[in-house]
Tab-separated table of C-alpha atoms in Angstrom:
chain	number	residue	atom	x	y	z
A	2	MET	CA	73.649	238.201	90.768
A	3	SER	CA	70.634	236.099	89.817
A	4	ILE	CA	70.718	232.785	88.037
A	5	GLU	CA	69.893	232.977	84.359
A	6	GLU	CA	67.812	230.355	82.594
A	7	LYS	CA	68.584	229.525	78.993
A	8	HIS	CA	65.578	228.949	76.762
A	9	ASP	CA	67.402	228.262	73.523
A	10	GLU	CA	68.367	224.690	74.360
A	11	ASP	CA	66.082	221.870	75.344
A	12	PHE	CA	67.025	218.279	75.626
A	13	THR	CA	64.980	215.241	76.260
A	14	ILE	CA	66.060	212.152	78.192
A	15	PHE	CA	65.789	209.227	75.797
A	16	PRO	CA	64.442	205.717	76.465
A	17	ASN	CA	66.410	202.898	78.028
A	18	ILE	CA	63.926	200.039	77.854
A	19	LEU	CA	66.253	197.986	75.689
A	20	ASP	CA	69.357	196.062	76.587
A	21	GLU	CA	72.313	197.412	74.587
A	22	ASN	CA	73.542	193.868	74.036
A	23	LEU	CA	70.374	192.744	72.253
A	24	SER	CA	70.454	192.129	68.529
A	25	SER	CA	68.591	194.626	66.332
A	26	LYS	CA	65.920	191.989	65.582
A	27	LYS	CA	65.257	191.371	69.270
A	28	ARG	CA	65.139	195.101	69.888
A	29	LYS	CA	62.387	195.459	67.280
A	30	ASP	CA	60.502	192.537	68.805
A	31	LEU	CA	60.490	194.254	72.187
A	32	TYR	CA	58.703	197.230	70.670
A	33	ARG	CA	55.845	194.950	69.556
A	34	LEU	CA	53.861	195.361	72.727
A	35	PRO	CA	50.938	193.006	73.339
A	36	GLU	CA	47.471	194.474	72.844
A	37	TRP	CA	46.777	194.817	76.581
A	38	MET	CA	49.751	197.198	76.817
A	39	SER	CA	48.934	199.135	73.650
A	40	SER	CA	45.564	199.325	71.878
A	41	LEU	CA	43.508	197.862	74.749
A	42	ALA	CA	45.109	199.905	77.539
A	43	LYS	CA	42.900	202.361	79.415
A	44	ARG	CA	44.417	205.840	79.164
A	45	PHE	CA	43.947	208.906	81.355
A	46	ASP	CA	45.535	212.346	81.665
A	47	SER	CA	47.311	212.337	85.027
A	48	ARG	CA	48.196	216.011	84.656
A	49	GLN	CA	44.611	217.173	85.203
A	50	LEU	CA	44.911	217.650	88.945
A	51	GLN	CA	43.133	220.995	89.268
A	52	THR	CA	39.729	220.985	90.943
A	53	GLU	CA	37.887	222.163	87.853
A	54	THR	CA	38.952	219.042	85.938
A	55	THR	CA	38.618	216.447	88.708
A	56	ILE	CA	35.555	214.724	90.139
A	57	SER	CA	33.928	215.899	93.375
A	58	ILE	CA	33.454	213.190	96.013
A	59	ASN	CA	29.871	214.377	96.571
A	60	GLN	CA	29.039	213.585	92.935
A	61	ILE	CA	30.181	209.966	93.083
A	62	ASP	CA	27.369	207.443	93.442
A	63	TYR	CA	29.465	204.269	93.263
A	64	LEU	CA	31.084	204.968	96.653
A	65	ASP	CA	29.201	204.118	99.844
A	66	GLU	CA	27.845	207.175	101.632
A	67	ASP	CA	29.900	206.645	104.792
A	68	ILE	CA	33.096	206.204	102.747
A	69	ARG	CA	32.396	209.506	101.007
A	70	SER	CA	31.955	211.056	104.447
A	71	ILE	CA	35.262	209.596	105.685
A	72	LEU	CA	37.126	210.959	102.662
A	73	ILE	CA	35.640	214.444	103.032
A	74	ASN	CA	35.564	214.853	106.813
A	75	ASN	CA	38.493	212.737	108.006
A	76	LEU	CA	40.941	212.886	105.110
A	77	SER	CA	39.937	216.336	103.779
A	78	ILE	CA	39.594	214.909	100.262
A	79	GLN	CA	37.091	216.761	98.083
A	80	TYR	CA	37.998	215.417	94.634
A	81	LEU	CA	39.277	212.267	92.979
A	82	PHE	CA	42.396	212.521	90.877
A	83	PRO	CA	42.441	211.102	87.322
A	84	VAL	CA	44.022	207.738	88.219
A	85	GLN	CA	41.513	207.327	91.040
A	86	SER	CA	38.514	208.197	88.873
A	87	GLN	CA	39.617	205.476	86.427
A	88	VAL	CA	40.643	202.648	88.748
A	89	ILE	CA	38.165	202.974	91.648
A	90	PRO	CA	34.898	202.512	89.680
A	91	TYR	CA	36.481	199.730	87.611
A	92	LEU	CA	37.390	197.695	90.705
A	93	ILE	CA	34.018	198.292	92.355
A	94	GLN	CA	32.190	197.239	89.185
A	95	GLN	CA	34.360	194.115	88.978
A	96	ASN	CA	33.410	193.237	92.534
A	97	GLN	CA	29.699	193.482	91.685
A	98	SER	CA	30.097	191.060	88.802
A	99	HIS	CA	29.054	187.485	89.567
A	100	SER	CA	30.818	185.950	86.595
A	101	PRO	CA	32.517	182.608	87.354
A	102	ILE	CA	35.472	183.693	85.217
A	103	PRO	CA	38.441	184.840	87.353
A	104	LEU	CA	38.920	188.606	87.549
A	105	ALA	CA	41.546	190.085	85.258
A	106	ASP	CA	44.669	191.373	86.980
A	107	ILE	CA	45.388	195.082	86.590
A	108	CYS	CA	48.549	197.150	86.150
A	109	VAL	CA	48.512	200.866	86.909
A	110	SER	CA	51.222	203.223	85.668
A	111	SER	CA	50.816	206.779	86.947
A	112	PRO	CA	53.244	209.549	87.994
A	113	THR	CA	54.588	210.017	91.483
A	114	GLY	CA	52.218	211.976	93.688
A	115	SER	CA	49.160	211.289	91.502
A	116	GLY	CA	47.128	209.425	94.153
A	117	LYS	CA	47.877	205.763	93.429
A	118	THR	CA	47.580	204.607	97.065
A	119	LEU	CA	43.976	205.733	97.487
A	120	ALA	CA	43.221	204.387	94.000
A	121	TYR	CA	43.380	200.873	95.479
A	122	VAL	CA	42.678	201.487	99.187
A	123	ILE	CA	39.242	203.065	98.651
A	124	PRO	CA	37.683	200.445	96.335
A	125	LEU	CA	39.194	197.366	97.978
A	126	LEU	CA	38.019	198.357	101.446
A	127	GLN	CA	34.536	198.978	100.081
A	128	CYS	CA	34.622	195.594	98.338
A	129	ILE	CA	35.395	193.595	101.507
A	130	ARG	CA	33.615	195.670	104.151
A	131	HIS	CA	30.496	193.461	104.283
A	132	ARG	CA	32.416	190.267	104.989
A	133	VAL	CA	30.814	188.025	107.611
A	134	ILE	CA	33.843	186.169	108.957
A	135	ARG	CA	37.043	188.043	109.731
A	136	ALA	CA	39.836	186.659	107.545
A	137	ILE	CA	42.755	188.034	105.549
A	138	ARG	CA	41.249	189.222	102.277
A	139	ILE	CA	43.733	191.900	101.193
A	140	ILE	CA	47.525	191.809	101.148
A	141	ILE	CA	49.333	195.043	100.243
A	142	LEU	CA	52.971	194.409	99.422
A	143	LEU	CA	55.659	197.135	99.613
A	144	PRO	CA	59.408	196.742	98.989
A	145	VAL	CA	60.643	198.445	102.182
A	146	GLN	CA	59.597	199.038	105.786
A	147	ASP	CA	59.117	202.818	105.553
A	148	LEU	CA	56.737	202.613	102.604
A	149	ALA	CA	54.776	199.823	104.266
A	150	GLU	CA	54.326	201.945	107.382
A	151	GLN	CA	53.115	204.919	105.368
A	152	VAL	CA	50.530	202.866	103.458
A	153	TYR	CA	49.437	201.157	106.682
A	154	HIS	CA	48.470	204.514	108.200
A	155	VAL	CA	46.388	205.391	105.121
A	156	VAL	CA	44.571	202.021	105.198
A	157	ASN	CA	44.034	202.258	108.946
A	158	GLN	CA	42.455	205.711	108.733
A	159	ILE	CA	39.663	204.380	106.534
A	160	GLY	CA	39.588	200.763	107.746
A	161	ASN	CA	39.006	201.646	111.396
A	162	LYS	CA	35.872	203.586	110.465
A	163	LEU	CA	34.567	200.534	108.577
A	164	GLN	CA	35.384	198.059	111.396
A	165	LEU	CA	38.118	196.485	109.284
A	166	LYS	CA	41.302	195.440	111.065
A	167	THR	CA	44.707	196.065	109.490
A	168	ALA	CA	48.106	194.646	110.490
A	169	LEU	CA	51.531	196.022	109.606
A	170	LEU	CA	54.091	193.249	109.081
A	171	ALA	CA	57.359	194.947	108.204
A	172	GLY	CA	59.624	194.575	111.232
A	173	GLN	CA	58.542	197.617	113.253
A	174	GLN	CA	57.493	195.163	115.981
A	175	SER	CA	59.071	191.883	116.992
A	176	PHE	CA	57.986	188.826	115.036
A	177	GLU	CA	56.302	187.399	118.141
A	178	ASP	CA	54.266	190.588	118.682
A	179	GLU	CA	53.130	190.454	115.040
A	180	GLN	CA	52.021	186.843	115.530
A	181	LYS	CA	49.856	187.841	118.523
A	182	ILE	CA	48.132	190.493	116.398
A	183	LEU	CA	47.419	188.142	113.492
A	184	VAL	CA	45.707	185.094	114.999
A	185	LYS	CA	43.998	183.776	118.121
A	186	GLN	CA	43.679	180.176	119.237
A	187	GLN	CA	40.238	179.087	120.444
A	188	LEU	CA	39.514	176.746	123.379
A	189	ASN	CA	38.903	173.864	120.960
A	190	GLY	CA	42.388	174.353	119.478
A	191	SER	CA	41.267	175.967	116.214
A	192	TRP	CA	42.671	179.262	114.992
A	193	THR	CA	40.807	182.427	113.944
A	194	SER	CA	42.116	185.478	112.144
A	195	SER	CA	42.068	188.821	113.947
A	196	ILE	CA	42.888	190.717	110.759
A	197	ASP	CA	41.203	191.642	107.451
A	198	ILE	CA	44.092	193.430	105.717
A	199	ILE	CA	47.854	192.964	105.808
A	200	VAL	CA	50.393	195.611	104.782
A	201	CYS	CA	53.809	193.982	104.544
A	202	THR	CA	57.130	193.405	102.827
A	203	PRO	CA	57.751	190.187	100.822
A	204	GLY	CA	60.265	188.756	103.278
A	205	ARG	CA	58.054	189.283	106.315
A	206	LEU	CA	55.062	187.759	104.524
A	207	VAL	CA	57.015	184.601	103.690
A	208	GLU	CA	58.254	184.379	107.277
A	209	HIS	CA	54.704	184.430	108.669
A	210	ILE	CA	53.476	181.901	106.118
A	211	SER	CA	56.283	179.588	107.225
A	212	ARG	CA	56.316	180.142	110.985
A	213	THR	CA	52.984	181.471	112.261
A	214	SER	CA	50.556	178.766	113.342
A	215	GLY	CA	46.984	179.384	112.204
A	216	PHE	CA	48.052	182.005	109.650
A	217	SER	CA	45.606	181.356	106.800
A	218	LEU	CA	45.308	182.979	103.375
A	219	ILE	CA	42.605	180.771	101.898
A	220	HIS	CA	40.169	183.712	101.861
A	221	LEU	CA	42.579	186.060	100.062
A	222	ARG	CA	40.828	188.123	97.378
A	223	TYR	CA	43.302	190.885	96.491
A	224	LEU	CA	47.079	191.099	96.281
A	225	VAL	CA	48.306	194.670	95.763
A	226	ILE	CA	51.939	194.966	94.643
A	227	ASP	CA	52.891	198.605	95.169
A	228	GLU	CA	56.177	199.865	93.709
A	229	ALA	CA	55.882	196.773	91.529
A	230	ASP	CA	58.973	197.426	89.424
A	231	ARG	CA	61.172	197.548	92.505
A	232	ILE	CA	59.701	194.367	93.944
A	233	ILE	CA	60.328	192.595	90.629
A	234	ASP	CA	63.912	193.923	90.539
A	235	GLU	CA	64.929	193.326	94.133
A	236	PHE	CA	63.101	190.128	95.104
A	237	LYS	CA	63.203	186.734	93.490
A	238	GLN	CA	59.595	185.810	92.843
A	239	ASP	CA	59.799	182.766	95.144
A	240	TRP	CA	57.533	184.644	97.555
A	241	LEU	CA	54.751	184.431	94.968
A	242	ASN	CA	54.953	180.638	94.734
A	243	ILE	CA	54.936	180.429	98.527
A	244	LEU	CA	51.888	182.708	98.630
A	245	ASP	CA	50.078	180.626	96.000
A	246	ASN	CA	50.723	177.483	98.021
A	247	ALA	CA	49.401	179.206	101.136
A	248	VAL	CA	46.231	180.195	99.275
A	249	ASP	CA	45.944	176.540	98.223
A	250	LEU	CA	46.103	177.600	94.631
A	251	SER	CA	48.256	176.370	91.820
A	252	SER	CA	49.192	179.422	89.781
A	253	ASN	CA	48.667	177.328	86.661
A	254	LEU	CA	44.977	177.020	87.470
A	255	LYS	CA	44.345	180.693	86.874
A	256	ASN	CA	46.830	181.292	84.093
A	257	ASN	CA	45.717	178.241	82.109
A	258	PHE	CA	42.030	178.999	82.614
A	259	GLN	CA	39.708	177.746	79.855
A	260	PRO	CA	35.879	177.988	79.646
A	261	TYR	CA	35.441	174.201	80.056
A	262	MET	CA	36.994	174.532	83.523
A	263	LEU	CA	33.947	176.452	84.803
A	264	SER	CA	32.274	173.222	85.815
A	265	GLN	CA	35.270	171.954	87.720
A	266	SER	CA	35.000	171.985	91.481
A	267	SER	CA	38.512	173.376	91.763
A	268	LEU	CA	37.205	176.732	90.571
A	269	ASN	CA	34.801	176.948	93.489
A	270	ARG	CA	37.772	178.268	95.433
A	271	LYS	CA	38.146	182.032	95.356
A	272	ILE	CA	41.033	183.045	93.089
A	273	TYR	CA	42.731	186.228	94.179
A	274	GLN	CA	43.306	189.199	91.912
A	275	LYS	CA	46.664	190.937	91.484
A	276	LEU	CA	46.927	194.727	91.277
A	277	LEU	CA	50.277	196.260	90.285
A	278	PHE	CA	51.045	199.948	90.871
A	279	SER	CA	54.114	201.984	89.962
A	280	ALA	CA	55.227	205.350	88.605
A	281	THR	CA	57.828	203.562	86.494
A	282	LEU	CA	56.122	200.319	85.536
A	283	THR	CA	58.183	198.343	83.056
A	284	HIS	CA	56.832	198.037	79.518
A	285	ASN	CA	58.541	194.701	79.028
A	286	PRO	CA	55.707	192.114	79.161
A	287	GLU	CA	58.169	189.273	79.776
A	288	ILE	CA	59.287	190.889	83.042
A	289	LEU	CA	55.697	191.480	84.154
A	290	GLN	CA	54.832	187.858	83.456
A	291	GLN	CA	57.185	186.852	86.275
A	292	LEU	CA	54.165	187.724	88.424
A	293	ASN	CA	51.920	185.251	86.545
A	294	LEU	CA	49.383	187.863	85.466
A	295	PHE	CA	45.975	186.693	84.261
A	296	HIS	CA	44.503	188.559	81.256
A	297	PRO	CA	46.019	191.811	82.557
A	298	ILE	CA	44.482	195.235	81.962
A	299	LEU	CA	46.729	198.308	81.874
A	300	PHE	CA	45.720	201.716	83.204
A	301	SER	CA	48.308	204.218	82.032
A	302	SER	CA	48.798	207.961	81.989
A	303	SER	CA	50.818	207.656	78.784
A	304	SER	CA	50.081	206.392	75.292
A	305	SER	CA	53.670	205.213	74.759
A	306	THR	CA	56.639	204.069	76.822
A	307	SER	CA	56.942	207.640	78.108
A	308	ILE	CA	57.222	208.368	81.788
A	309	ILE	CA	54.961	211.314	82.488
A	310	MET	CA	55.780	213.806	85.208
A	311	PRO	CA	53.257	216.220	86.737
A	312	SER	CA	52.634	219.397	84.743
A	313	THR	CA	53.232	221.342	87.962
A	314	LEU	CA	56.876	220.186	88.083
A	315	ARG	CA	59.612	222.454	86.730
A	316	GLU	CA	62.751	220.465	85.828
A	317	ASN	CA	66.188	222.065	85.563
A	318	PHE	CA	69.800	220.955	85.384
A	319	ILE	CA	73.102	222.681	86.100
A	320	ILE	CA	76.385	221.831	84.380
A	321	CYS	CA	79.070	222.221	87.033
A	322	SER	CA	82.483	221.136	88.238
A	323	ILE	CA	82.603	218.481	90.949
A	324	THR	CA	84.920	220.782	92.926
A	325	TYR	CA	82.239	223.413	93.443
A	326	LYS	CA	79.082	221.325	93.790
A	327	PRO	CA	78.560	221.942	97.543
A	328	LEU	CA	79.298	225.644	97.075
A	329	ILE	CA	76.837	225.963	94.172
A	330	ILE	CA	74.112	224.347	96.265
A	331	ALA	CA	74.822	226.744	99.143
A	332	TYR	CA	74.710	229.634	96.667
A	333	LEU	CA	71.391	228.413	95.233
A	334	ILE	CA	69.806	228.067	98.673
A	335	GLN	CA	70.802	231.574	99.753
A	336	ASN	CA	70.329	233.485	96.512
A	337	GLN	CA	67.683	231.662	94.486
A	338	LEU	CA	65.754	229.167	96.580
A	339	HIS	CA	65.912	231.178	99.821
A	340	SER	CA	64.101	229.464	102.707
A	341	GLU	CA	62.203	226.894	100.653
A	342	ARG	CA	61.831	223.322	101.940
A	343	ILE	CA	64.518	221.473	99.998
A	344	MET	CA	65.433	217.783	99.764
A	345	ILE	CA	68.881	216.887	98.402
A	346	PHE	CA	69.624	213.360	97.173
A	347	VAL	CA	73.120	211.877	97.148
A	348	HIS	CA	74.388	208.359	96.422
A	349	SER	CA	76.037	207.200	99.642
A	350	LYS	CA	76.033	207.692	103.413
A	351	LYS	CA	79.544	209.148	103.169
A	352	ASP	CA	78.291	211.807	100.760
A	353	VAL	CA	75.273	212.469	102.998
A	354	ASP	CA	77.590	213.202	105.941
A	355	ARG	CA	80.007	215.328	103.885
A	356	LEU	CA	77.415	217.490	102.123
A	357	SER	CA	75.260	218.084	105.207
A	358	SER	CA	78.366	219.060	107.237
A	359	LEU	CA	79.574	221.509	104.576
A	360	LEU	CA	76.134	223.090	104.193
A	361	LYS	CA	75.893	223.622	107.960
A	362	LEU	CA	79.218	225.486	107.787
A	363	LEU	CA	78.324	227.512	104.688
A	364	LEU	CA	74.720	228.491	105.423
A	365	PRO	CA	73.531	230.991	108.066
A	366	ASP	CA	72.280	229.610	111.382
A	367	ASN	CA	68.632	230.405	110.610
A	368	ILE	CA	68.663	227.807	107.797
A	369	LYS	CA	68.516	224.443	109.536
A	370	VAL	CA	70.221	221.506	107.788
A	371	SER	CA	69.804	217.838	108.706
A	372	HIS	CA	70.390	214.463	107.082
A	373	ILE	CA	68.933	210.967	106.778
A	374	SER	CA	70.516	207.685	105.719
A	375	ARG	CA	69.695	203.985	106.127
A	376	LYS	CA	72.081	203.613	109.056
A	377	LEU	CA	70.020	205.969	111.231
A	378	PRO	CA	67.559	204.323	113.667
A	379	SER	CA	63.975	204.497	112.423
A	380	LYS	CA	62.920	206.695	115.367
A	381	LYS	CA	65.531	209.309	114.451
A	382	ILE	CA	64.465	209.176	110.812
A	383	GLN	CA	60.832	209.751	111.772
A	384	THR	CA	61.727	212.605	114.141
A	385	ARG	CA	63.717	214.398	111.454
A	386	LEU	CA	60.973	213.853	108.870
A	387	ASN	CA	58.426	215.379	111.248
A	388	MET	CA	60.699	218.373	111.853
A	389	PHE	CA	61.186	218.763	108.097
A	390	GLU	CA	57.443	218.541	107.472
A	391	HIS	CA	56.717	221.216	110.099
A	392	GLY	CA	59.407	223.624	108.894
A	393	GLN	CA	61.848	223.145	111.783
A	394	ILE	CA	64.348	221.802	109.226
A	395	GLN	CA	64.623	223.545	105.856
A	396	ILE	CA	67.283	221.413	104.141
A	397	LEU	CA	67.254	217.601	104.283
A	398	VAL	CA	70.188	215.705	102.757
A	399	CYS	CA	69.398	212.045	102.191
A	400	SER	CA	70.212	208.874	100.321
A	401	ASP	CA	67.679	206.864	98.308
A	402	VAL	CA	66.008	205.759	101.552
A	403	LEU	CA	63.405	208.435	100.757
A	404	ALA	CA	63.471	208.253	96.977
A	405	ARG	CA	60.313	206.163	96.567
A	406	GLY	CA	56.770	206.548	97.686
A	407	ILE	CA	57.348	208.510	100.886
A	408	ASP	CA	54.839	211.352	100.861
A	409	ILE	CA	56.098	214.465	102.653
A	410	PRO	CA	53.796	217.442	102.046
A	411	ASN	CA	54.945	220.719	100.529
A	412	ILE	CA	58.505	219.967	99.421
A	413	ASP	CA	59.356	222.988	97.269
A	414	CYS	CA	62.479	221.692	95.560
A	415	VAL	CA	64.449	218.478	95.053
A	416	ILE	CA	68.141	218.718	94.187
A	417	LEU	CA	69.925	215.704	92.702
A	418	TYR	CA	73.507	216.189	93.888
A	419	ASP	CA	74.653	213.037	92.096
A	420	LEU	CA	73.629	211.949	88.630
A	421	PRO	CA	71.010	209.162	88.857
A	422	LYS	CA	71.983	205.833	87.365
A	423	ASN	CA	68.732	205.291	85.473
A	424	ILE	CA	65.400	206.857	84.607
A	425	ARG	CA	63.517	205.142	87.408
A	426	THR	CA	65.854	206.503	90.095
A	427	TYR	CA	65.577	209.950	88.513
A	428	THR	CA	61.776	209.746	88.382
A	429	HIS	CA	61.331	208.627	91.975
A	430	ARG	CA	63.794	211.183	93.348
A	431	ILE	CA	62.208	214.203	91.683
A	432	GLY	CA	58.794	212.722	92.444
A	433	ARG	CA	59.108	213.872	96.067
A	434	THR	CA	58.007	217.336	94.911
A	435	ALA	CA	55.059	218.590	92.822
A	436	ARG	CA	52.760	216.029	94.437
A	437	ALA	CA	48.950	216.083	94.355
A	438	GLY	CA	48.767	219.066	92.011
A	439	LYS	CA	51.135	221.327	93.951
A	440	LEU	CA	53.979	223.285	92.367
A	441	GLY	CA	57.487	221.882	92.625
A	442	ARG	CA	60.947	222.118	91.148
A	443	SER	CA	63.854	219.764	90.567
A	444	ILE	CA	67.482	220.625	89.879
A	445	THR	CA	70.003	218.018	88.718
A	446	MET	CA	73.744	218.672	89.148
A	447	VAL	CA	75.607	217.391	86.081
A	448	GLU	CA	79.392	217.354	85.923
A	449	LYS	CA	80.764	218.575	82.597
A	450	GLU	CA	82.411	215.281	81.729
A	451	ARG	CA	79.148	213.395	82.399
A	452	LEU	CA	76.796	215.547	80.347
A	453	ILE	CA	76.776	213.069	77.452
A	454	MET	CA	76.061	210.253	79.909
A	455	PHE	CA	73.183	212.291	81.310
A	456	ARG	CA	71.690	212.532	77.833
A	457	THR	CA	72.169	208.896	76.948
A	458	THR	CA	71.939	206.716	80.064
A	459	ILE	CA	68.831	207.978	81.845
A	460	LYS	CA	67.110	207.320	78.495
A	461	THR	CA	63.397	207.388	78.347
A	462	TYR	CA	60.880	209.315	76.297
A	463	ARG	CA	59.937	212.407	78.184
A	464	ARG	CA	57.261	214.928	77.343
A	465	ASN	CA	58.651	217.274	79.978
A	466	LYS	CA	61.853	218.929	78.785
A	467	LEU	CA	64.661	220.032	81.055
A	468	LYS	CA	65.889	223.629	81.063
A	469	PRO	CA	69.571	224.312	81.776
A	470	MET	CA	70.461	226.851	84.479
A	471	ASN	CA	73.634	228.832	83.889
A	472	ILE	CA	75.737	229.555	86.984
A	473	ARG	CA	79.136	231.134	86.351
A	474	LYS	CA	82.050	231.110	88.759
A	475	GLU	CA	81.762	234.868	89.187
A	476	ASN	CA	78.256	234.364	90.559
A	477	PHE	CA	79.553	232.585	93.668
A	478	SER	CA	83.133	233.925	93.807
A	479	PHE	CA	82.294	236.002	96.900
A	480	MET	CA	81.751	232.691	98.790
A	481	LEU	CA	85.048	231.019	97.810
A	482	ASN	CA	86.954	231.989	100.972
A	483	ASP	CA	84.151	230.675	103.190
A	484	TYR	CA	84.067	227.479	101.129
A	485	GLN	CA	87.802	226.925	101.590
A	486	LYS	CA	87.473	227.406	105.360
A	487	ALA	CA	84.525	224.998	105.464
A	488	LEU	CA	86.550	222.331	103.635
A	489	GLU	CA	89.432	222.745	106.094
A	490	ILE	CA	87.123	222.509	109.128
A	491	PHE	CA	85.397	219.411	107.725
A	492	SER	CA	88.748	217.755	106.953
A	493	SER	CA	89.922	218.456	110.512
A	494	GLN	CA	86.711	217.009	111.968
A	495	GLU	CA	87.108	213.839	109.915
A	496	GLN	CA	90.692	213.399	111.065
A	497	LYS	CA	89.586	213.663	114.709
A	498	LYS	CA	86.893	211.022	114.122
A	499	LYS	CA	89.446	208.636	112.637
A	500	LEU	CA	91.785	209.118	115.609
A	501	LYS	CA	88.956	208.353	118.050
A	502	GLN	CA	88.077	205.185	116.123
A	503	LYS	CA	91.687	203.979	116.315
A	504	LYS	CA	91.689	204.450	120.088
């Protein structure tokens, strides 16, 4: 029996940008966005990802000819996406300006899978490629190791062709090996940089500033903060003060800039520009100002506080009992989703182990199931991701280790086994599918008693509406005996593990 879709009920996830404990007056004040986040923001339609509405690389005259060739021949990129066609020419034009006034910082809010990484990699590499002395001019900051590694490979693909050297500082190598890559000591005792671009995490950056002799940032021109909302949330901004000190720059110099300061010798130093990127960039200016932004300019795919998802994404939810959640997923995979490439998100490692074990017992042998969690060694994670990407694994059960930024091609469906705690988690989880203009689908499992919470706690304006899927018990009743056996086998396996641990 096929799954029916109801079309008579839509519901929208409402906004949660306000603290419930705020007074009504303060809530109203928060809605009074500054001009740079409202009337002066640069808007674009991120949903126009089809080739007939995007810009051909061959038609772009502001990119260097060899960079166009690299994009077409090495990266198989024929068109710029909307966020790229807005941000890239703006940054290149800024670089050509010889104004003594410091460059305005920029914030970019665009959906998952819309091409944000290349939106900064392409223009920044073009802007520094004609440097004479090798020195660190770009720092790209990511919140976690896996994302840093992914961005590093993108930068390296283009940078190598332009004779620009990139270093990854995120713990994949020992600290001592990273130091050897970064700097070299000359016979006269002076130090020279071996690197033009650093891709790193905040903690690793601070460690090198503190402990690596000859590590200099005085030539820094660009600081990219990717997944900016997560970096703001998870890291105290002490790293920024440490970075400013390393650049030999008081952050007050830039933020308190006045025209009369143009004649001051202190402004002869190059002041670096900050570039923030996120699919779920906060609209609270006070939070953004933790990063000491200078006359910021917002590029946004939305004209409000909405979070826009790709038009190619189909969003569904299923109201279900917690008792039957694994069984319903097994039923979906066999009877509705078939052999599609599916990623399933759960909250904890324990749930990852339980769900993946039950699915292996419930699904036929030709459907390969695997799992990923933070406790797995990075080599195993990468091996399983490669197998998933190449179709050797069809179902991948994982925790939020893969919820942000990781770009795995051709994921057909994302299932949220557990209800996300907030709109950002929801957005980044379902953002693993429908990337770069491709079709995708998300299905959220909602327990009956948490349906009201689903409507009220994820809370953000959404243009995309979610369609409920109706699965009745009679639909999967023929699988109940197998489900009971699977539960018994799993319980027995867990008991054996516990006995081994005691021994």
